[in-house]
Tab-separated table of C-alpha atoms and ligand atoms in Angstrom:
chain	number	residue	atom	x	y	z
T	454	MET	CA	53.908	-53.518	141.290
T	455	SER	CA	56.078	-54.574	138.354
T	456	GLN	CA	55.132	-54.080	134.740
T	457	TRP	CA	57.591	-56.100	132.677
T	458	VAL	CA	57.640	-55.282	128.966
T	459	ARG	CA	59.840	-56.752	126.244
T	460	LEU	CA	62.563	-54.309	125.224
T	461	CYS	CA	64.571	-56.226	122.612
T	462	SER	CA	66.398	-59.473	122.107
T	463	ILE	CA	69.658	-59.968	123.993
T	464	ARG	CA	71.460	-60.047	120.643
T	465	GLU	CA	70.269	-56.512	119.841
T	466	ALA	CA	71.592	-55.032	123.100
T	467	PRO	CA	74.530	-52.605	122.843
T	468	GLU	CA	78.155	-53.646	123.144
T	469	GLU	CA	80.332	-52.712	126.112
T	470	GLY	CA	80.590	-48.938	126.521
T	471	LYS	CA	77.789	-48.224	124.033
T	472	ALA	CA	74.214	-47.001	124.343
T	473	MET	CA	71.109	-47.090	122.206
T	474	GLN	CA	67.529	-45.889	122.260
T	475	VAL	CA	64.923	-48.651	122.250
T	476	THR	CA	61.160	-48.241	121.996
T	477	THR	CA	58.987	-50.833	123.685
T	478	ALA	CA	55.940	-52.301	121.959
T	479	ASN	CA	53.754	-49.930	124.002
T	480	GLY	CA	55.693	-46.873	122.832
T	481	VAL	CA	57.969	-46.125	125.786
T	482	ASP	CA	61.482	-44.946	124.870
T	483	VAL	CA	64.310	-46.382	126.930
T	484	CYS	CA	68.027	-45.636	126.999
T	485	LEU	CA	69.815	-49.001	127.080
T	486	ALA	CA	73.573	-49.145	127.738
T	487	ARG	CA	76.225	-51.675	128.695
T	488	LEU	CA	78.746	-50.784	131.364
T	489	ASP	CA	81.253	-53.169	132.951
T	490	GLY	CA	79.448	-56.065	131.284
T	491	GLU	CA	76.066	-55.135	132.784
T	492	LEU	CA	73.094	-53.829	130.835
T	493	ARG	CA	71.504	-50.696	132.316
T	494	ALA	CA	68.268	-48.939	131.424
T	495	LEU	CA	67.197	-45.364	132.070
T	496	ASP	CA	64.283	-43.223	131.000
T	497	ASN	CA	65.361	-42.024	127.548
T	498	TRP	CA	64.452	-38.357	127.920
T	499	CYS	CA	66.867	-35.903	129.483
T	500	PRO	CA	65.168	-33.663	132.084
T	501	HIS	CA	67.057	-30.624	130.781
T	502	ARG	CA	65.421	-30.189	127.355
T	503	ARG	CA	64.310	-33.694	126.490
T	504	GLY	CA	67.445	-34.753	124.666
T	505	PRO	CA	67.497	-38.450	123.676
T	506	LEU	CA	69.881	-40.089	126.156
T	507	GLY	CA	69.977	-43.308	124.119
T	508	GLU	CA	71.735	-41.344	121.385
T	509	GLY	CA	74.376	-40.155	123.835
T	510	TRP	CA	77.649	-41.790	124.819
T	511	VAL	CA	78.943	-43.705	127.840
T	512	GLU	CA	81.702	-42.008	129.829
T	513	GLY	CA	82.849	-42.307	133.433
T	514	GLY	CA	80.013	-44.642	134.442
T	515	ALA	CA	77.409	-42.284	133.024
T	516	ILE	CA	75.375	-41.706	129.905
T	517	VAL	CA	76.114	-38.271	128.470
T	518	CYS	CA	73.243	-36.427	126.833
T	519	PRO	CA	74.045	-35.697	123.170
T	520	TRP	CA	72.482	-32.233	123.291
T	521	HIS	CA	74.232	-30.332	126.103
T	522	ALA	CA	76.358	-33.024	127.760
T	523	TRP	CA	74.642	-33.456	131.093
T	524	ALA	CA	75.793	-36.823	132.476
T	525	PHE	CA	73.582	-39.314	134.325
T	526	ASP	CA	74.921	-42.198	136.407
T	527	LEU	CA	73.952	-45.397	134.621
T	528	LYS	CA	73.185	-47.224	137.877
T	529	THR	CA	71.177	-44.564	139.695
T	530	GLY	CA	70.042	-42.103	137.018
T	531	VAL	CA	71.323	-39.202	139.134
T	532	ALA	CA	73.014	-36.373	137.221
T	533	HIS	CA	76.646	-35.602	137.840
T	534	PRO	CA	77.226	-32.239	139.548
T	535	PRO	CA	76.744	-29.368	139.065
T	536	GLU	CA	73.381	-30.378	137.589
T	537	ARG	CA	70.650	-31.322	140.044
T	538	ALA	CA	68.406	-33.682	138.189
T	539	SER	CA	67.802	-37.347	137.648
T	540	VAL	CA	66.149	-39.768	135.305
T	541	GLU	CA	64.463	-42.960	136.366
T	542	ALA	CA	66.681	-46.042	136.501
T	543	LEU	CA	64.683	-49.014	135.193
T	544	ALA	CA	65.072	-52.640	136.230
T	545	LEU	CA	65.948	-55.220	133.573
T	546	LYS	CA	65.656	-58.980	133.413
T	547	THR	CA	66.068	-61.669	130.785
T	548	GLU	CA	63.490	-64.202	129.742
T	549	GLY	CA	64.863	-66.684	127.238
T	550	ASP	CA	66.450	-64.573	124.479
T	551	ASP	CA	64.434	-61.481	125.413
T	552	LEU	CA	65.400	-58.516	127.516
T	553	LEU	CA	62.529	-57.126	129.591
T	554	VAL	CA	62.261	-53.745	131.301
T	555	ASP	CA	60.106	-52.875	134.302
T	556	LEU	CA	58.016	-49.808	133.451
T	557	ALA	CA	56.077	-49.732	136.727
N	1928	FES	S1	68.778	-31.804	126.729
N	1928	FES	FE1	70.157	-33.097	127.761
N	1928	FES	S2	71.701	-31.801	128.481
N	1928	FES	FE2	70.287	-30.480	127.502
């Protein structure tokens, strides 16, 4: 079942090739990035040592963790080899000027 929560306004979303950390009204941290014109959302916390992925950078279709540079595919959340890990990829939708994320 879906649980859509407002993330931010469309105007606040990152530019192409950038990422940011956004906290929902109910306190969930999300890594929001724009890649190839599409907004993508992942769980913000790196499974390695809980680095903040939203403070990382976009490279090669992935978000790179700012702490030890593990990279997670922005579409799937799966880590690039050799790491074996993943973060949850979250669905997004727009509603008027708002960007909503599915936290279900
Ligand atoms: S905490 Fe993200 S790579 Fe170590």
